Amino acid sequence: MSVSMRDLDPAFQGAGQKAGIEVWRIENFKPVPVPQSSYGKFFTGDSYVILKTVALKSGALRHDIHYWLGKDTSQDEAGAAALKTVELDAALGGRAVQYREVQGHETERFLSYFKPCIIPQEGGIASGFKHVESEEHKIRMFTCQGKHVVHVKEVPFARSSLNHDDIFILDTANKIFQFNGSNSSIQERAKALEVVQHIKDTYHDGKCDIATVEDGKLMSDADTGEFWGFFGGFAPLPRKTVTDDVKIDDAIPTQLLCVEKGQAEPVAADSLTKELLDTNKCYLLDCGSEIYVWMGRSTSLDERKAASGAAEEYLRSKDRLKSNIIRVIENFETVAFRSKFDTWPQSAEVAVSEDGRGKVAALLKRQGLNVRGLLKAAPVSKEEPQPYIDCTGNLQVWRVNGQEKILLPVSDQSKFYSGECYIFQYNYPGEDQEECLIGTWFGKQSVEDERNSATSQANKMVESLKFIASQLQVYEGSEPILFFAIFQSFLVFKGGLSDGYKNFISEKELPDDTFKDDGISLFRVQGSGPENMQAIQVEPVASSLNSSYCYILLSGSLVFTWIGNLTTPEVQELVERQLDVIKPNLQSKLQKEGSESEQFWEILGGKSEYPSQKIARDAESDPHLFSCTFLKGDLKVTEIYNFNQDDLMTEDIFILDCHSSIFVWVGQEVDQKLKTQALVIGEKFVKRDFLLEKLSPQVPVYIINEGSEPQFFTRFFTWDSTKSAMHGNSFQRRLSILKNGGRPTLTNKPKRRTPVAHAGRSATAEKPQQRSRSVSFSPDRVRVRGRSPAFNALASTFENASARNLSTPPPQVRKPYPKSDSSNAASRSTALASLAATFEQQPPREPLMPRSIKPRPKSPPKSDSNSKENTMSSKMEALTIQEDVKENEVEDEEGLTLYPYERLITVSTDPAPDIDVTKRETYLSSAEFREKFGMTKEAFYKLPKWKQNKLKMALQLF
């Protein structure tokens, strides 16, 4: 698009350089900036230009431009606003979406900028603002419509204005009444109360009474009697009459028109396809209640202005001046526009060219204008994603076999098979009490019947907890970082063990490639650290290799580790850790990429080409919130723009889409049957792909229940937990907040029921202490998960079927690293090695259950069980398991041998003996620790685990 400097208004200098809203009023056909204090204040005789700038996660800036036309504005001013909008778009690089907003018919996107509502005032710049603020309060009446944003319209103060379908606000000198029509919805009533609050604050300085009147309540209370007194007493209400304000029926067939020399001519076509749009032309797409102007990238600024004028003239000729006009640029079309076409090819995401923006910036600079920020957006953050969940909780895992689920022993709960389905329950510390996540994992080779069985059993677990627990559905290869953080060390074998898998491959006459300890197998190692590492079995051929990963190759008693040239030392360290899980007793042969042995290639069947690029994972995008209606299997959604927590209505189901994950939020007042279909709703949303974003059919789906929102959901909002803990419907809650001065009220804050185990014995545990939410390891909590398999095997030796599960904290060890003589150390090492060697041969134990917070008072404690647990405690303490950290102990422990830094580093020529190599920093003195780390031990252990590891790596202590 060619841009002439004379077409760019100086008032737009520096516009759109940072996130936020900017407003200009058209005065004498020129845009004049409106002070920020007056944003949201509109006059019926004026026209305005509004720019909304959003900073995306990608670092780019997205612009939406609106021009608002008051009902009394002149046609010339309206035309000037339309043209200035096109010019502003040109100044921003020519890719903004532009909206025409007519008073009383504004889009929900526009109204969302000025929550809770806009109430235009009479007058305008042309009339010299002749509206006079009278000293005596004038009684006004408004009608409110809308569940998500509120369309407010002033109506005559008369009984004839009232009806049973809408909500009305009567603003008197000393009291504001809200009249709820009997046919209005709970959600509309709740939203209207936000308007009442706005009127109270804006026109009464927050000093007046509030009253609600229910349609049909007659004179049952004083407020109702006072309300009807303003209308001369109660009388039956008329039926709602159809007016010009009723929106145009969307049943009008969609029609495409081409703009040639300012005239719109219909395009003859059997169906709408993208191929009908020529990059050198502009088009109109008439959709009834709205009309789109599509502008090709190669069109000039004058041609775009002519197309906008043609759209206005087209609506005038159809007597539809109140329809919305939306202008889109080629390659930057909205989802709504693309969805109007029968076919719109899914092309690769368009790289945003800076050409147009650069040309405009150069022109502006020659004029001496400020162009800082016009060329570049904010830098993109490169930090790895965080799990947003406390990783010190209790984990249980079941393998699904037909219609049954089999509890896995702790030593196997992170070892999955690709042909299986699994159910897991994770209890972890929340802000006030334990929180619970119940999930299913579907292997790539798992069968449909067992997937359905896993889903059904997981749903029953959630239902038995009265919908307190959150739920997660995960597919192999699409696991979120949260899932890996829970499991920490995760291993996926090929094949399966279930009857369903065995029957499937037998019926299909497929080879059984289930992992065998003595066979040939290749594992890809990936992850970011010891608390997020995976080993995935792949085909044992050279083409499975990738220069961005490390691999473990097994062939009988031979073990090879292959290091890709593009891997980091941190990832290479994970290979050794995963070897401890897969083959703990065999020495591996190191193979660096480019210098492999012939034997290595021979086992893989010969050399072959292989990729070097890291496997791409879906990145989290900017979140979109949708309100859902689900009737007879049909899902309809409405997007909520500029959303906040107050948009989550307790009567409804909402979906939060951030591309890499889908969250289905279920309100407390949702029908019980509909609650059980939350996962079905999530799956239908994924299948429909409403945002046309190439949503993966295997994207993780979370079910979040109101009142139990975890941090990995609330992080998308500015969250107030007291609001979701309130009782009553949306209207009752909002009314309670309004009458309490804008603050949520809780007479008795509901305590969430502690998640209960679903099988086995329930044990009594201490009352959980209140603590802040953590997203990684905390040194203030005894850590028992994330241990090596050797440790789990050792602990299980001292455990019996009636003892606690290892996912609960063990008896506290007095000194984690006590002094010991070499003979004792040697005997312990022998015991550990012996037990580790028999790790895979341990007999299956009885299913063990984690602690349950709720005690069972009717069941007296068994003395023999306690005595066995005490015996285990003494044995554990005697062996001084060095992987347990003493709670709250962060400075030099008494009896702990301290070593100088030079003897503790990984490359030391004189390494310190008998130390825990995973906690080398512990053996530093407090002074030397502060010198090396620049902080105290206490401060260090308060850092997230991944930050601790990075610091340790930098100091060669990891």
Tab-separated table of N, CA and C in Angstrom, residues 181-251:
chain	number	residue	atom	x	y	z
A	181	GLY	N	-37.245	-7.957	35.231
A	181	GLY	CA	-38.346	-8.576	34.503
A	181	GLY	C	-38.394	-10.067	34.765
A	182	SER	N	-39.592	-10.614	34.858
A	182	SER	CA	-39.732	-12.028	35.234
A	182	SER	C	-39.089	-12.974	34.226
A	183	ASN	N	-38.917	-12.543	32.981
A	183	ASN	CA	-38.320	-13.407	31.952
A	183	ASN	C	-36.817	-13.165	31.780
A	184	SER	N	-36.248	-12.277	32.570
A	184	SER	CA	-34.806	-12.010	32.461
A	184	SER	C	-34.019	-13.115	33.165
A	185	SER	N	-32.781	-13.292	32.758
A	185	SER	CA	-31.949	-14.365	33.318
A	185	SER	C	-31.189	-13.890	34.557
A	186	ILE	N	-30.748	-14.871	35.347
A	186	ILE	CA	-29.955	-14.572	36.548
A	186	ILE	C	-28.697	-13.797	36.158
A	187	GLN	N	-28.043	-14.225	35.063
A	187	GLN	CA	-26.788	-13.596	34.655
A	187	GLN	C	-26.995	-12.141	34.244
A	188	GLU	N	-28.090	-11.859	33.538
A	188	GLU	CA	-28.386	-10.481	33.148
A	188	GLU	C	-28.639	-9.614	34.374
A	189	ARG	N	-29.321	-10.175	35.364
A	189	ARG	CA	-29.592	-9.415	36.583
A	189	ARG	C	-28.296	-9.090	37.317
A	190	ALA	N	-27.379	-10.070	37.335
A	190	ALA	CA	-26.095	-9.846	38.009
A	190	ALA	C	-25.291	-8.766	37.299
A	191	LYS	N	-25.270	-8.803	35.971
A	191	LYS	CA	-24.526	-7.796	35.213
A	191	LYS	C	-25.140	-6.408	35.377
A	192	ALA	N	-26.467	-6.334	35.451
A	192	ALA	CA	-27.134	-5.047	35.617
A	192	ALA	C	-26.759	-4.406	36.950
A	193	LEU	N	-26.499	-5.227	37.969
A	193	LEU	CA	-26.086	-4.684	39.267
A	193	LEU	C	-24.749	-3.946	39.160
A	194	GLU	N	-23.899	-4.377	38.221
A	194	GLU	CA	-22.644	-3.656	38.002
A	194	GLU	C	-22.929	-2.253	37.462
A	195	VAL	N	-23.975	-2.135	36.651
A	195	VAL	CA	-24.383	-0.819	36.143
A	195	VAL	C	-24.920	0.034	37.292
A	196	VAL	N	-25.682	-0.586	38.191
A	196	VAL	CA	-26.180	0.131	39.365
A	196	VAL	C	-25.007	0.697	40.165
A	197	GLN	N	-23.989	-0.115	40.361
A	197	GLN	CA	-22.803	0.349	41.090
A	197	GLN	C	-22.147	1.517	40.364
A	198	HIS	N	-22.066	1.430	39.037
A	198	HIS	CA	-21.470	2.495	38.226
A	198	HIS	C	-22.253	3.802	38.371
A	199	ILE	N	-23.582	3.719	38.307
A	199	ILE	CA	-24.416	4.925	38.447
A	199	ILE	C	-24.263	5.513	39.845
A	200	LYS	N	-24.228	4.639	40.836
A	200	LYS	CA	-24.068	5.111	42.222
A	200	LYS	C	-22.748	5.865	42.390
A	201	ASP	N	-21.676	5.310	41.856
A	201	ASP	CA	-20.351	5.938	42.003
A	201	ASP	C	-20.213	7.188	41.152
A	202	THR	N	-20.799	7.178	39.943
A	202	THR	CA	-20.597	8.276	38.988
A	202	THR	C	-21.503	9.467	39.264
A	203	TYR	N	-22.764	9.194	39.575
A	203	TYR	CA	-23.737	10.275	39.685
A	203	TYR	C	-24.186	10.578	41.121
A	204	HIS	N	-23.795	9.728	42.065
A	204	HIS	CA	-24.201	9.953	43.457
A	204	HIS	C	-23.000	9.973	44.406
A	205	ASP	N	-21.797	10.017	43.853
A	205	ASP	CA	-20.578	10.007	44.669
A	205	ASP	C	-20.562	8.838	45.647
A	206	GLY	N	-21.185	7.729	45.246
A	206	GLY	CA	-21.195	6.536	46.091
A	206	GLY	C	-22.115	6.621	47.290
A	207	LYS	N	-22.966	7.676	47.339
A	207	LYS	CA	-23.813	7.896	48.524
A	207	LYS	C	-25.288	7.855	48.137
A	208	CYS	N	-25.854	6.669	48.096
A	208	CYS	CA	-27.287	6.515	47.911
A	208	CYS	C	-27.645	5.071	48.215
A	209	ASP	N	-28.943	4.808	48.400
A	209	ASP	CA	-29.405	3.457	48.714
A	209	ASP	C	-29.630	2.664	47.434
A	210	ILE	N	-29.604	1.332	47.586
A	210	ILE	CA	-29.820	0.411	46.470
A	210	ILE	C	-31.011	-0.481	46.821
A	211	ALA	N	-31.883	-0.717	45.869
A	211	ALA	CA	-33.017	-1.615	46.095
A	211	ALA	C	-33.280	-2.422	44.829
A	212	THR	N	-33.682	-3.672	44.998
A	212	THR	CA	-34.050	-4.511	43.854
A	212	THR	C	-35.526	-4.853	43.955
A	213	VAL	N	-36.189	-4.854	42.813
A	213	VAL	CA	-37.621	-5.119	42.751
A	213	VAL	C	-37.848	-6.279	41.780
A	214	GLU	N	-38.554	-7.298	42.242
A	214	GLU	CA	-38.830	-8.465	41.407
A	214	GLU	C	-40.179	-8.296	40.716
A	215	ASP	N	-40.180	-8.530	39.431
A	215	ASP	CA	-41.406	-8.455	38.631
A	215	ASP	C	-42.432	-9.451	39.189
A	216	GLY	N	-43.662	-8.972	39.447
A	216	GLY	CA	-44.718	-9.847	39.942
A	216	GLY	C	-44.796	-9.936	41.445
A	217	LYS	N	-43.914	-9.195	42.149
A	217	LYS	CA	-43.890	-9.259	43.605
A	217	LYS	C	-44.932	-8.352	44.242
A	218	LEU	N	-45.601	-7.551	43.428
A	218	LEU	CA	-46.622	-6.606	43.880
A	218	LEU	C	-46.102	-5.702	44.985
A	219	MET	N	-46.829	-5.567	46.107
A	219	MET	CA	-46.454	-4.582	47.134
A	219	MET	C	-45.966	-5.288	48.394
A	220	SER	N	-45.232	-6.373	48.249
A	220	SER	CA	-44.899	-7.211	49.398
A	220	SER	C	-43.861	-6.593	50.324
A	221	ASP	N	-43.100	-5.619	49.863
A	221	ASP	CA	-42.133	-4.989	50.766
A	221	ASP	C	-42.066	-3.490	50.489
A	222	ALA	N	-41.371	-2.772	51.372
A	222	ALA	CA	-41.331	-1.311	51.286
A	222	ALA	C	-40.682	-0.830	49.997
A	223	ASP	N	-39.576	-1.473	49.573
A	223	ASP	CA	-38.881	-1.042	48.359
A	223	ASP	C	-39.773	-1.198	47.136
A	224	THR	N	-40.501	-2.329	47.080
A	224	THR	CA	-41.400	-2.549	45.939
A	224	THR	C	-42.496	-1.494	45.910
A	225	GLY	N	-43.059	-1.201	47.076
A	225	GLY	CA	-44.099	-0.169	47.140
A	225	GLY	C	-43.575	1.194	46.746
A	226	GLU	N	-42.360	1.523	47.197
A	226	GLU	CA	-41.763	2.816	46.852
A	226	GLU	C	-41.507	2.907	45.360
A	227	PHE	N	-41.031	1.796	44.748
A	227	PHE	CA	-40.754	1.780	43.310
A	227	PHE	C	-42.027	2.079	42.520
A	228	TRP	N	-43.117	1.333	42.821
A	228	TRP	CA	-44.345	1.528	42.051
A	228	TRP	C	-44.981	2.886	42.343
A	229	GLY	N	-44.620	3.464	43.508
A	229	GLY	CA	-45.137	4.786	43.829
A	229	GLY	C	-44.683	5.839	42.838
A	230	PHE	N	-43.501	5.665	42.245
A	230	PHE	CA	-43.008	6.618	41.243
A	230	PHE	C	-43.842	6.567	39.959
A	231	PHE	N	-44.574	5.450	39.774
A	231	PHE	CA	-45.386	5.296	38.560
A	231	PHE	C	-46.873	5.434	38.868
A	232	GLY	N	-47.178	5.966	40.073
A	232	GLY	CA	-48.571	6.162	40.447
A	232	GLY	C	-49.253	4.908	40.918
A	233	GLY	N	-48.507	3.910	41.320
A	233	GLY	CA	-49.099	2.669	41.797
A	233	GLY	C	-48.923	1.537	40.813
A	234	PHE	N	-49.155	0.302	41.304
A	234	PHE	CA	-48.936	-0.882	40.464
A	234	PHE	C	-50.027	-1.018	39.417
A	235	ALA	N	-49.641	-1.484	38.232
A	235	ALA	CA	-50.583	-1.827	37.161
A	235	ALA	C	-49.921	-2.880	36.288
A	236	PRO	N	-50.703	-3.727	35.622
A	236	PRO	CA	-50.107	-4.762	34.762
A	236	PRO	C	-49.209	-4.138	33.696
A	237	LEU	N	-48.132	-4.874	33.367
A	237	LEU	CA	-47.167	-4.365	32.389
A	237	LEU	C	-47.559	-4.779	30.980
A	238	PRO	N	-47.262	-3.947	30.002
A	238	PRO	CA	-47.548	-4.319	28.605
A	238	PRO	C	-46.511	-5.320	28.098
A	239	ARG	N	-46.864	-5.958	27.006
A	239	ARG	CA	-45.894	-6.844	26.356
A	239	ARG	C	-44.822	-6.005	25.678
A	240	LYS	N	-43.647	-6.613	25.556
A	240	LYS	CA	-42.544	-5.893	24.906
A	240	LYS	C	-42.877	-5.696	23.427
A	241	THR	N	-42.729	-4.462	22.954
A	241	THR	CA	-43.049	-4.151	21.559
A	241	THR	C	-41.785	-4.218	20.715
A	242	VAL	N	-41.952	-4.628	19.467
A	242	VAL	CA	-40.821	-4.688	18.539
A	242	VAL	C	-40.519	-3.277	18.063
A	243	THR	N	-39.258	-2.870	18.177
A	243	THR	CA	-38.861	-1.512	17.786
A	243	THR	C	-37.771	-1.572	16.740
A	244	ASP	N	-37.368	-0.387	16.291
A	244	ASP	CA	-36.289	-0.302	15.306
A	244	ASP	C	-34.979	-0.799	15.886
A	245	ASP	N	-34.921	-0.886	17.224
A	245	ASP	CA	-33.665	-1.263	17.843
A	245	ASP	C	-33.390	-2.761	17.744
A	246	VAL	N	-34.413	-3.541	17.327
A	246	VAL	CA	-34.180	-4.976	17.179
A	246	VAL	C	-33.137	-5.194	16.095
A	247	LYS	N	-32.167	-6.011	16.394
A	247	LYS	CA	-31.054	-6.197	15.456
A	247	LYS	C	-31.515	-6.881	14.175
A	248	ILE	N	-30.788	-6.598	13.113
A	248	ILE	CA	-31.104	-7.204	11.820
A	248	ILE	C	-30.977	-8.718	11.920
A	249	ASP	N	-31.932	-9.413	11.312
A	249	ASP	CA	-31.927	-10.868	11.363
A	249	ASP	C	-30.716	-11.413	10.615
A	250	ASP	N	-29.973	-12.306	11.299
A	250	ASP	CA	-28.793	-12.889	10.667
A	250	ASP	C	-29.165	-13.904	9.597
A	251	ALA	N	-30.481	-14.140	9.419
A	251	ALA	CA	-30.901	-15.120	8.418
A	251	ALA	C	-30.707	-14.601	6.997
